[in-house]
PDB file of C-alpha atoms in Angstrom:
ATOM      1  CA  MET A1448     -17.252  28.853   9.232  1.00  0.00           C
ATOM      2  CA  LYS A1449     -15.821  25.913   7.287  1.00  0.00           C
ATOM      3  CA  LYS A1450     -17.006  27.473   4.016  1.00  0.00           C
ATOM      4  CA  GLN A1451     -15.415  30.794   4.955  1.00  0.00           C
ATOM      5  CA  ILE A1452     -12.100  29.127   5.724  1.00  0.00           C
ATOM      6  CA  LEU A1453     -12.231  27.165   2.459  1.00  0.00           C
ATOM      7  CA  LEU A1454     -12.936  30.362   0.504  1.00  0.00           C
ATOM      8  CA  LEU A1455     -10.109  32.170   2.310  1.00  0.00           C
ATOM      9  CA  THR A1456      -7.651  29.349   1.607  1.00  0.00           C
ATOM     10  CA  THR A1457      -8.682  29.209  -2.049  1.00  0.00           C
ATOM     11  CA  PHE A1458      -8.361  32.979  -2.431  1.00  0.00           C
ATOM     12  CA  LEU A1459      -4.910  33.030  -0.827  1.00  0.00           C
ATOM     13  CA  SER A1460      -3.809  30.071  -2.921  1.00  0.00           C
ATOM     14  CA  VAL A1461      -4.873  31.654  -6.223  1.00  0.00           C
ATOM     15  CA  THR A1462      -3.477  35.076  -5.292  1.00  0.00           C
ATOM     16  CA  CYS A1463      -0.109  33.759  -4.128  1.00  0.00           C
ATOM     17  CA  PHE A1464       0.093  31.343  -7.060  1.00  0.00           C
ATOM     18  CA  THR A1465      -0.438  34.210  -9.535  1.00  0.00           C
ATOM     19  CA  TYR A1466       2.031  36.420  -7.684  1.00  0.00           C
ATOM     20  CA  ALA A1467       4.639  33.667  -7.611  1.00  0.00           C
ATOM     21  CA  GLN A1468       4.281  33.104 -11.349  1.00  0.00           C
ATOM     22  CA  GLU A1469       4.708  36.806 -12.045  1.00  0.00           C
ATOM     23  CA  LEU A1470       7.838  37.017  -9.896  1.00  0.00           C
ATOM     24  CA  GLU A1471       9.348  33.928 -11.466  1.00  0.00           C
ATOM     25  CA  SER A1472       8.609  35.193 -14.967  1.00  0.00           C
ATOM     26  CA  THR A1473      10.272  38.520 -14.226  1.00  0.00           C
ATOM     27  CA  ASP A1474      13.232  36.826 -12.591  1.00  0.00           C
ATOM     28  CA  GLN A1475      13.700  34.481 -15.517  1.00  0.00           C
ATOM     29  CA  ASN A1476      13.565  37.298 -18.040  1.00  0.00           C
ATOM     30  CA  ASN A1477      16.181  39.318 -16.153  1.00  0.00           C
ATOM     31  CA  ASN A1478      18.780  36.709 -15.428  1.00  0.00           C
ATOM     32  CA  ALA A1479      17.548  33.127 -15.875  1.00  0.00           C
ATOM     33  CA  GLU A1480      20.840  31.244 -15.795  1.00  0.00           C
ATOM     34  CA  GLN A1481      22.182  33.011 -12.704  1.00  0.00           C
ATOM     35  CA  SER A1482      18.892  32.496 -10.850  1.00  0.00           C
ATOM     36  CA  VAL A1483      18.923  28.762 -11.544  1.00  0.00           C
ATOM     37  CA  LEU A1484      22.464  28.382 -10.275  1.00  0.00           C
ATOM     38  CA  GLU A1485      21.682  30.380  -7.125  1.00  0.00           C
ATOM     39  CA  TYR A1486      18.631  28.425  -6.010  1.00  0.00           C
ATOM     40  CA  GLN A1487      20.158  25.050  -6.874  1.00  0.00           C
ATOM     41  CA  ASP A1488      23.049  25.815  -4.565  1.00  0.00           C
ATOM     42  CA  LYS A1489      20.708  26.647  -1.647  1.00  0.00           C
ATOM     43  CA  LYS A1490      19.572  23.249  -0.424  1.00  0.00           C
ATOM     44  CA  ASN A1491      17.952  24.174   2.923  1.00  0.00           C
ATOM     45  CA  ILE A1492      14.461  25.660   3.236  1.00  0.00           C
ATOM     46  CA  ALA A1493      12.811  26.718   6.522  1.00  0.00           C
ATOM     47  CA  LYS A1494       9.062  27.372   6.274  1.00  0.00           C
ATOM     48  CA  LEU A1495       6.072  28.637   8.253  1.00  0.00           C
ATOM     49  CA  SER A1496       2.493  27.748   7.302  1.00  0.00           C
ATOM     50  CA  LEU A1497       0.295  30.816   6.857  1.00  0.00           C
ATOM     51  CA  THR A1498      -3.160  29.281   6.470  1.00  0.00           C
ATOM     52  CA  SER A1499      -2.902  27.020   9.534  1.00  0.00           C
ATOM     53  CA  LEU A1500      -2.702  30.124  11.743  1.00  0.00           C
ATOM     54  CA  VAL A1501      -6.475  30.457  11.245  1.00  0.00           C
ATOM     55  CA  PHE A1502      -6.797  27.331  13.422  1.00  0.00           C
ATOM     56  CA  ARG A1503      -4.317  28.635  16.045  1.00  0.00           C
ATOM     57  CA  ASN A1504      -2.016  25.939  14.633  1.00  0.00           C
ATOM     58  CA  PHE A1505       1.670  26.852  14.299  1.00  0.00           C
ATOM     59  CA  GLN A1506       3.185  24.681  11.553  1.00  0.00           C
ATOM     60  CA  PHE A1507       6.922  24.716  10.850  1.00  0.00           C
ATOM     61  CA  GLN A1508       8.811  22.720   8.236  1.00  0.00           C
ATOM     62  CA  TYR A1509      12.441  22.130   7.328  1.00  0.00           C
ATOM     63  CA  GLU A1510      13.190  20.780   3.854  1.00  0.00           C
ATOM     64  CA  ARG A1511      16.551  19.487   2.644  1.00  0.00           C
ATOM     65  CA  VAL A1512      17.023  19.259  -1.112  1.00  0.00           C
ATOM     66  CA  LEU A1513      19.009  16.132  -2.014  1.00  0.00           C
ATOM     67  CA  ASN A1514      19.194  16.435  -5.792  1.00  0.00           C
ATOM     68  CA  LYS A1515      17.120  17.549  -8.775  1.00  0.00           C
ATOM     69  CA  THR A1516      14.304  15.075  -8.066  1.00  0.00           C
ATOM     70  CA  PHE A1517      14.285  14.262  -4.363  1.00  0.00           C
ATOM     71  CA  SER A1518      14.154  16.123  -1.071  1.00  0.00           C
ATOM     72  CA  VAL A1519      13.216  15.208   2.505  1.00  0.00           C
ATOM     73  CA  ALA A1520      11.207  17.321   4.923  1.00  0.00           C
ATOM     74  CA  LEU A1521      10.113  17.293   8.552  1.00  0.00           C
ATOM     75  CA  SER A1522       7.135  19.286   9.832  1.00  0.00           C
ATOM     76  CA  TYR A1523       6.175  20.113  13.402  1.00  0.00           C
ATOM     77  CA  GLY A1524       2.774  21.501  14.322  1.00  0.00           C
ATOM     78  CA  THR A1525       1.432  22.699  17.651  1.00  0.00           C
ATOM     79  CA  ILE A1526      -1.794  24.205  18.979  1.00  0.00           C
ATOM     80  CA  PRO A1527      -1.402  25.829  22.418  1.00  0.00           C
ATOM     81  CA  GLU A1528      -3.951  24.887  25.062  1.00  0.00           C
ATOM     82  CA  GLY A1529      -7.259  26.649  24.538  1.00  0.00           C
ATOM     83  CA  GLY A1530     -10.805  26.131  23.372  1.00  0.00           C
ATOM     84  CA  ILE A1531     -11.521  23.413  20.813  1.00  0.00           C
ATOM     85  CA  PRO A1532     -10.972  25.107  17.413  1.00  0.00           C
ATOM     86  CA  PHE A1533     -14.269  25.352  15.506  1.00  0.00           C
ATOM     87  CA  GLY A1534     -15.759  22.811  17.898  1.00  0.00           C
ATOM     88  CA  SER A1535     -19.226  24.260  17.296  1.00  0.00           C
ATOM     89  CA  SER A1536     -19.166  22.744  13.804  1.00  0.00           C
ATOM     90  CA  PHE A1537     -19.533  19.298  15.432  1.00  0.00           C
ATOM     91  CA  VAL A1538     -22.618  20.321  17.403  1.00  0.00           C
ATOM     92  CA  ASP A1539     -26.212  20.689  16.278  1.00  0.00           C
ATOM     93  CA  GLU A1540     -27.259  24.071  17.657  1.00  0.00           C
ATOM     94  CA  ASP A1541     -30.871  22.894  17.978  1.00  0.00           C
ATOM     95  CA  GLU A1542     -29.898  20.168  20.430  1.00  0.00           C
ATOM     96  CA  ASP A1543     -28.947  20.715  24.071  1.00  0.00           C
ATOM     97  CA  ASP A1544     -26.734  17.721  24.779  1.00  0.00           C
ATOM     98  CA  ASP A1545     -23.531  16.877  26.584  1.00  0.00           C
ATOM     99  CA  LEU A1546     -21.494  17.266  23.400  1.00  0.00           C
ATOM    100  CA  SER A1547     -22.325  20.975  23.542  1.00  0.00           C
ATOM    101  CA  ASN A1548     -20.911  21.109  27.087  1.00  0.00           C
ATOM    102  CA  ILE A1549     -17.730  19.382  25.927  1.00  0.00           C
ATOM    103  CA  VAL A1550     -17.265  21.909  23.133  1.00  0.00           C
ATOM    104  CA  ASN A1551     -18.064  24.926  25.302  1.00  0.00           C
ATOM    105  CA  ASP A1552     -16.096  23.949  28.420  1.00  0.00           C
ATOM    106  CA  GLY A1553     -13.346  21.684  27.090  1.00  0.00           C
ATOM    107  CA  LYS A1554      -9.733  22.672  26.494  1.00  0.00           C
ATOM    108  CA  MET A1555      -7.461  21.140  23.871  1.00  0.00           C
ATOM    109  CA  SER A1556      -3.815  21.228  22.842  1.00  0.00           C
ATOM    110  CA  TYR A1557      -2.167  19.480  19.907  1.00  0.00           C
ATOM    111  CA  SER A1558       1.198  18.481  18.496  1.00  0.00           C
ATOM    112  CA  SER A1559       2.302  16.537  15.427  1.00  0.00           C
ATOM    113  CA  PHE A1560       5.427  15.376  13.608  1.00  0.00           C
ATOM    114  CA  THR A1561       5.259  14.762   9.855  1.00  0.00           C
ATOM    115  CA  PRO A1562       8.263  13.354   7.947  1.00  0.00           C
ATOM    116  CA  GLU A1563       7.906  13.200   4.173  1.00  0.00           C
ATOM    117  CA  VAL A1564       9.834  12.436   0.988  1.00  0.00           C
ATOM    118  CA  ARG A1565       9.269  14.824  -1.912  1.00  0.00           C
ATOM    119  CA  ILE A1566       9.499  13.820  -5.554  1.00  0.00           C
ATOM    120  CA  TYR A1567       9.730  16.824  -7.887  1.00  0.00           C
ATOM    121  CA  THR A1568       8.405  15.973 -11.341  1.00  0.00           C
ATOM    122  CA  GLY A1569       9.316  19.102 -13.327  1.00  0.00           C
ATOM    123  CA  LYS A1570      12.371  19.786 -15.454  1.00  0.00           C
ATOM    124  CA  LYS A1571      13.857  22.361 -13.073  1.00  0.00           C
ATOM    125  CA  GLY A1572      13.518  20.496  -9.776  1.00  0.00           C
ATOM    126  CA  TYR A1573      15.945  21.163  -6.910  1.00  0.00           C
ATOM    127  CA  GLY A1574      13.057  22.022  -4.590  1.00  0.00           C
ATOM    128  CA  LYS A1575      11.030  23.860  -7.227  1.00  0.00           C
ATOM    129  CA  GLY A1576       7.865  22.980  -9.156  1.00  0.00           C
ATOM    130  CA  PHE A1577       5.143  20.352  -8.809  1.00  0.00           C
ATOM    131  CA  TYR A1578       5.815  17.463  -6.412  1.00  0.00           C
ATOM    132  CA  LEU A1579       4.371  14.319  -4.883  1.00  0.00           C
ATOM    133  CA  ALA A1580       5.171  13.640  -1.228  1.00  0.00           C
ATOM    134  CA  PRO A1581       4.319  10.389   0.593  1.00  0.00           C
ATOM    135  CA  PHE A1582       4.272  11.131   4.335  1.00  0.00           C
ATOM    136  CA  PHE A1583       3.609   9.788   7.816  1.00  0.00           C
ATOM    137  CA  ARG A1584       1.985  11.834  10.580  1.00  0.00           C
ATOM    138  CA  ALA A1585       2.098  11.151  14.317  1.00  0.00           C
ATOM    139  CA  SER A1586      -0.320  13.403  16.186  1.00  0.00           C
ATOM    140  CA  LYS A1587      -1.330  13.855  19.804  1.00  0.00           C
ATOM    141  CA  TYR A1588      -4.413  15.620  21.163  1.00  0.00           C
ATOM    142  CA  THR A1589      -4.594  16.484  24.861  1.00  0.00           C
ATOM    143  CA  PHE A1590      -8.018  17.260  26.342  1.00  0.00           C
ATOM    144  CA  LYS A1591      -8.807  18.882  29.685  1.00  0.00           C
ATOM    145  CA  ASN A1592     -11.952  20.011  31.473  1.00  0.00           C
ATOM    146  CA  VAL A1593     -14.227  17.663  29.507  1.00  0.00           C
ATOM    147  CA  ASN A1594     -17.382  17.661  31.640  1.00  0.00           C
ATOM    148  CA  PHE A1595     -20.237  15.160  31.862  1.00  0.00           C
ATOM    149  CA  SER A1596     -23.347  15.914  33.908  1.00  0.00           C
ATOM    150  CA  PHE A1597     -25.479  13.254  35.601  1.00  0.00           C
ATOM    151  CA  ASP A1598     -28.419  13.065  37.982  1.00  0.00           C
ATOM    152  CA  ALA A1599     -27.389  12.928  41.639  1.00  0.00           C
ATOM    153  CA  ASP A1600     -29.180  11.202  44.512  1.00  0.00           C
ATOM    154  CA  GLY A1601     -31.498  13.603  46.290  1.00  0.00           C
ATOM    155  CA  GLY A1602     -32.157  15.664  43.154  1.00  0.00           C
ATOM    156  CA  GLY A1603     -30.135  18.050  41.045  1.00  0.00           C
ATOM    157  CA  THR A1604     -27.139  17.259  38.870  1.00  0.00           C
ATOM    158  CA  GLU A1605     -23.420  16.848  39.381  1.00  0.00           C
ATOM    159  CA  THR A1606     -20.519  17.035  36.954  1.00  0.00           C
ATOM    160  CA  LEU A1607     -17.626  14.653  36.402  1.00  0.00           C
ATOM    161  CA  THR A1608     -14.584  16.359  34.898  1.00  0.00           C
ATOM    162  CA  THR A1609     -12.357  14.203  32.705  1.00  0.00           C
ATOM    163  CA  SER A1610      -9.041  14.646  30.901  1.00  0.00           C
ATOM    164  CA  GLY A1611      -6.803  12.542  28.700  1.00  0.00           C
ATOM    165  CA  THR A1612      -5.084  12.148  25.340  1.00  0.00           C
ATOM    166  CA  VAL A1613      -5.830  10.758  21.899  1.00  0.00           C
ATOM    167  CA  LYS A1614      -2.998   9.724  19.558  1.00  0.00           C
ATOM    168  CA  GLY A1615      -3.263   9.210  15.818  1.00  0.00           C
ATOM    169  CA  ASN A1616      -0.923   7.631  13.264  1.00  0.00           C
ATOM    170  CA  THR A1617      -1.694   8.179   9.591  1.00  0.00           C
ATOM    171  CA  PHE A1618      -0.129   7.738   6.165  1.00  0.00           C
ATOM    172  CA  GLY A1619      -0.883   9.929   3.165  1.00  0.00           C
ATOM    173  CA  LEU A1620       0.174  11.453  -0.128  1.00  0.00           C
ATOM    174  CA  LEU A1621       0.568  15.204  -0.612  1.00  0.00           C
ATOM    175  CA  PHE A1622       0.220  16.933  -3.968  1.00  0.00           C
ATOM    176  CA  GLY A1623       1.867  20.352  -4.038  1.00  0.00           C
ATOM    177  CA  SER A1624       3.914  22.921  -5.878  1.00  0.00           C
ATOM    178  CA  GLN A1625       6.762  25.158  -4.722  1.00  0.00           C
ATOM    179  CA  PHE A1626       7.806  28.460  -6.263  1.00  0.00           C
ATOM    180  CA  ASN A1627      10.697  30.877  -5.893  1.00  0.00           C
ATOM    181  CA  LEU A1628       9.815  34.389  -4.718  1.00  0.00           C
ATOM    182  CA  GLY A1629      13.125  35.983  -5.579  1.00  0.00           C
ATOM    183  CA  SER A1630      16.547  34.597  -4.683  1.00  0.00           C
ATOM    184  CA  ASN A1631      15.766  33.460  -1.111  1.00  0.00           C
ATOM    185  CA  LEU A1632      12.018  33.335  -0.486  1.00  0.00           C
ATOM    186  CA  VAL A1633       9.800  30.433  -1.543  1.00  0.00           C
ATOM    187  CA  LEU A1634       6.078  29.769  -1.574  1.00  0.00           C
ATOM    188  CA  ASP A1635       4.980  26.182  -0.837  1.00  0.00           C
ATOM    189  CA  TRP A1636       1.413  25.373  -1.899  1.00  0.00           C
ATOM    190  CA  TRP A1637      -0.029  22.231  -0.315  1.00  0.00           C
ATOM    191  CA  ILE A1638      -2.759  21.551  -2.870  1.00  0.00           C
ATOM    192  CA  ALA A1639      -4.177  18.435  -1.170  1.00  0.00           C
ATOM    193  CA  GLY A1640      -2.738  15.770   1.097  1.00  0.00           C
ATOM    194  CA  PRO A1641      -5.294  13.166   2.197  1.00  0.00           C
ATOM    195  CA  HIS A1642      -4.144  10.798   4.948  1.00  0.00           C
ATOM    196  CA  ILE A1643      -5.744   7.938   6.850  1.00  0.00           C
ATOM    197  CA  GLY A1644      -4.805   5.628   9.699  1.00  0.00           C
ATOM    198  CA  SER A1645      -5.842   4.777  13.245  1.00  0.00           C
ATOM    199  CA  SER A1646      -6.233   6.429  16.640  1.00  0.00           C
ATOM    200  CA  ASN A1647      -6.478   5.433  20.278  1.00  0.00           C
ATOM    201  CA  GLY A1648      -6.624   7.083  23.677  1.00  0.00           C
ATOM    202  CA  ASN A1649      -8.757   7.623  26.745  1.00  0.00           C
ATOM    203  CA  LEU A1650     -10.386  10.186  28.996  1.00  0.00           C
ATOM    204  CA  LYS A1651     -10.524   9.592  32.731  1.00  0.00           C
ATOM    205  CA  GLY A1652     -12.368  11.346  35.540  1.00  0.00           C
ATOM    206  CA  VAL A1653     -12.221  10.763  39.288  1.00  0.00           C
ATOM    207  CA  SER A1654     -15.176  11.697  41.469  1.00  0.00           C
ATOM    208  CA  SER A1655     -14.632  13.717  44.632  1.00  0.00           C
ATOM    209  CA  ARG A1656     -16.865  11.265  46.494  1.00  0.00           C
ATOM    210  CA  GLU A1657     -18.117   7.705  46.163  1.00  0.00           C
ATOM    211  CA  LEU A1658     -20.943   7.357  43.654  1.00  0.00           C
ATOM    212  CA  SER A1659     -24.014   5.289  44.415  1.00  0.00           C
ATOM    213  CA  GLN A1660     -25.216   2.628  41.991  1.00  0.00           C
ATOM    214  CA  ASN A1661     -28.025   4.890  40.777  1.00  0.00           C
ATOM    215  CA  GLU A1662     -25.525   7.690  40.128  1.00  0.00           C
ATOM    216  CA  GLN A1663     -23.206   5.304  38.296  1.00  0.00           C
ATOM    217  CA  ASP A1664     -26.098   4.235  36.083  1.00  0.00           C
ATOM    218  CA  ALA A1665     -27.025   7.859  35.401  1.00  0.00           C
ATOM    219  CA  LEU A1666     -23.419   8.730  34.542  1.00  0.00           C
ATOM    220  CA  LEU A1667     -23.130   5.737  32.220  1.00  0.00           C
ATOM    221  CA  GLU A1668     -26.327   6.778  30.460  1.00  0.00           C
ATOM    222  CA  THR A1669     -24.929  10.288  29.949  1.00  0.00           C
ATOM    223  CA  LEU A1670     -21.702   8.902  28.496  1.00  0.00           C
ATOM    224  CA  GLN A1671     -23.548   6.560  26.162  1.00  0.00           C
ATOM    225  CA  ASP A1672     -25.798   9.382  24.949  1.00  0.00           C
ATOM    226  CA  THR A1673     -22.784  11.537  24.057  1.00  0.00           C
ATOM    227  CA  ASP A1674     -21.922  11.042  20.396  1.00  0.00           C
ATOM    228  CA  ILE A1675     -18.171  11.614  20.090  1.00  0.00           C
ATOM    229  CA  PRO A1676     -17.467  11.883  16.326  1.00  0.00           C
ATOM    230  CA  LEU A1677     -14.954   9.856  14.300  1.00  0.00           C
ATOM    231  CA  VAL A1678     -13.996   7.240  16.912  1.00  0.00           C
ATOM    232  CA  ASP A1679     -15.451   4.184  18.638  1.00  0.00           C
ATOM    233  CA  THR A1680     -15.991   4.471  22.391  1.00  0.00           C
ATOM    234  CA  GLU A1681     -16.084   2.099  25.361  1.00  0.00           C
ATOM    235  CA  TYR A1682     -17.192   3.273  28.806  1.00  0.00           C
ATOM    236  CA  LYS A1683     -16.198   2.065  32.268  1.00  0.00           C
ATOM    237  CA  VAL A1684     -18.020   3.466  35.290  1.00  0.00           C
ATOM    238  CA  ASP A1685     -17.571   2.619  38.968  1.00  0.00           C
ATOM    239  CA  ALA A1686     -17.964   4.271  42.355  1.00  0.00           C
ATOM    240  CA  ASN A1687     -14.765   6.283  41.871  1.00  0.00           C
ATOM    241  CA  GLY A1688     -15.598   7.840  38.490  1.00  0.00           C
ATOM    242  CA  ALA A1689     -15.398   6.890  34.826  1.00  0.00           C
ATOM    243  CA  GLU A1690     -13.003   6.103  31.999  1.00  0.00           C
ATOM    244  CA  ILE A1691     -13.673   6.436  28.270  1.00  0.00           C
ATOM    245  CA  ASP A1692     -11.563   4.388  25.857  1.00  0.00           C
ATOM    246  CA  LEU A1693     -11.377   5.780  22.332  1.00  0.00           C
ATOM    247  CA  ASP A1694     -10.318   3.705  19.345  1.00  0.00           C
ATOM    248  CA  GLY A1695     -10.942   3.719  15.615  1.00  0.00           C
ATOM    249  CA  PRO A1696     -10.002   5.111  12.212  1.00  0.00           C
ATOM    250  CA  TRP A1697      -8.415   8.525  11.836  1.00  0.00           C
ATOM    251  CA  ALA A1698      -8.252  10.689   8.722  1.00  0.00           C
ATOM    252  CA  GLY A1699      -7.551  14.202   7.543  1.00  0.00           C
ATOM    253  CA  VAL A1700      -6.374  16.401   4.679  1.00  0.00           C
ATOM    254  CA  ARG A1701      -3.297  18.634   4.540  1.00  0.00           C
ATOM    255  CA  ALA A1702      -3.801  21.840   2.554  1.00  0.00           C
ATOM    256  CA  GLY A1703      -2.592  25.427   2.670  1.00  0.00           C
ATOM    257  CA  LEU A1704       0.222  27.844   1.946  1.00  0.00           C
ATOM    258  CA  SER A1705       3.651  28.205   3.544  1.00  0.00           C
ATOM    259  CA  ILE A1706       6.248  30.929   3.180  1.00  0.00           C
ATOM    260  CA  GLY A1707       9.877  29.858   3.374  1.00  0.00           C
ATOM    261  CA  TYR A1708      13.493  31.022   3.356  1.00  0.00           C
ATOM    262  CA  ARG A1709      16.006  29.190   1.192  1.00  0.00           C
ATOM    263  CA  PHE A1710      19.648  29.118   2.301  1.00  0.00           C
TER     264      PHE A1710
END
C-alpha cells in the first residue's frame, strides 16, 4: 500500500508539474508583463492538499506573501475519527498479537497546526517558484477503543479498553515549488519536508470490576508484549485497570500537492 501511494504521489507530482509548466509558458508568451503584475498584486493564497486526502487527512493552508522573497503560511490538518489509516502496515500478518487487535479495533482522530516561513529563491518570487520553508508542527492524536486481552481467573479471557492522546512537537525544513495555473489558481508542490522532535501522551483503561493479582500480572504481560512502534512505553497496572505512558522521539515527512486560489 505504501508503494502504491508513493507511486500515485509521484505520478501526480510529475503530471501536475508538467501541466503547470505548460500553462505558465503559454501565459508568459501571451502577456508576460501583465501576468506578472497581476499575480504580484494578489498576496493571499488559500490552498487544499490533494494527496493527503488518500489518508482521510484534510489539509488546509493560508499563505500571505510579504514581498518578493518572503511569505508566511499556516496549515491546519484534521483526520476525522475512524479506523487507523494504513494501520495494517505496522503489523506482521503472520503474527497474531495484540498489536493486530489495536489496529483492527482501534479508532483514531488527528489534528495539527503548522506555521512556516517561506523563502523564495527564484528571480520572480512573490509566492512563485522554488522555496525553502522552515516550519514547526504541533500535532495531536486521539485514540479510542484500544483493546488489550488478558487471561481471567477461572479460565477464558477478558478485554481492557483504553483511550487517550499522544501529542507531538517537531521542527523541519520543507523544500517545494509553487506555480501559477492561470491568473488565480496555483499549484503548490511539497517536494520533501522532513521534521523531527518529541512526543508524549498516555492511554488509560478502567476495569469494570476489581482485578486479582494474577489478572493484573497477566494484563501487564500483555501490555509488555505489545510492541507499539516509534515511542518508548511505561506501564502501570493495578486492581482498577491500567495506564500506558508514551514518550520518545517523533518524526515525519511532509510531501504532496496542493491546489490554491490566489486573491
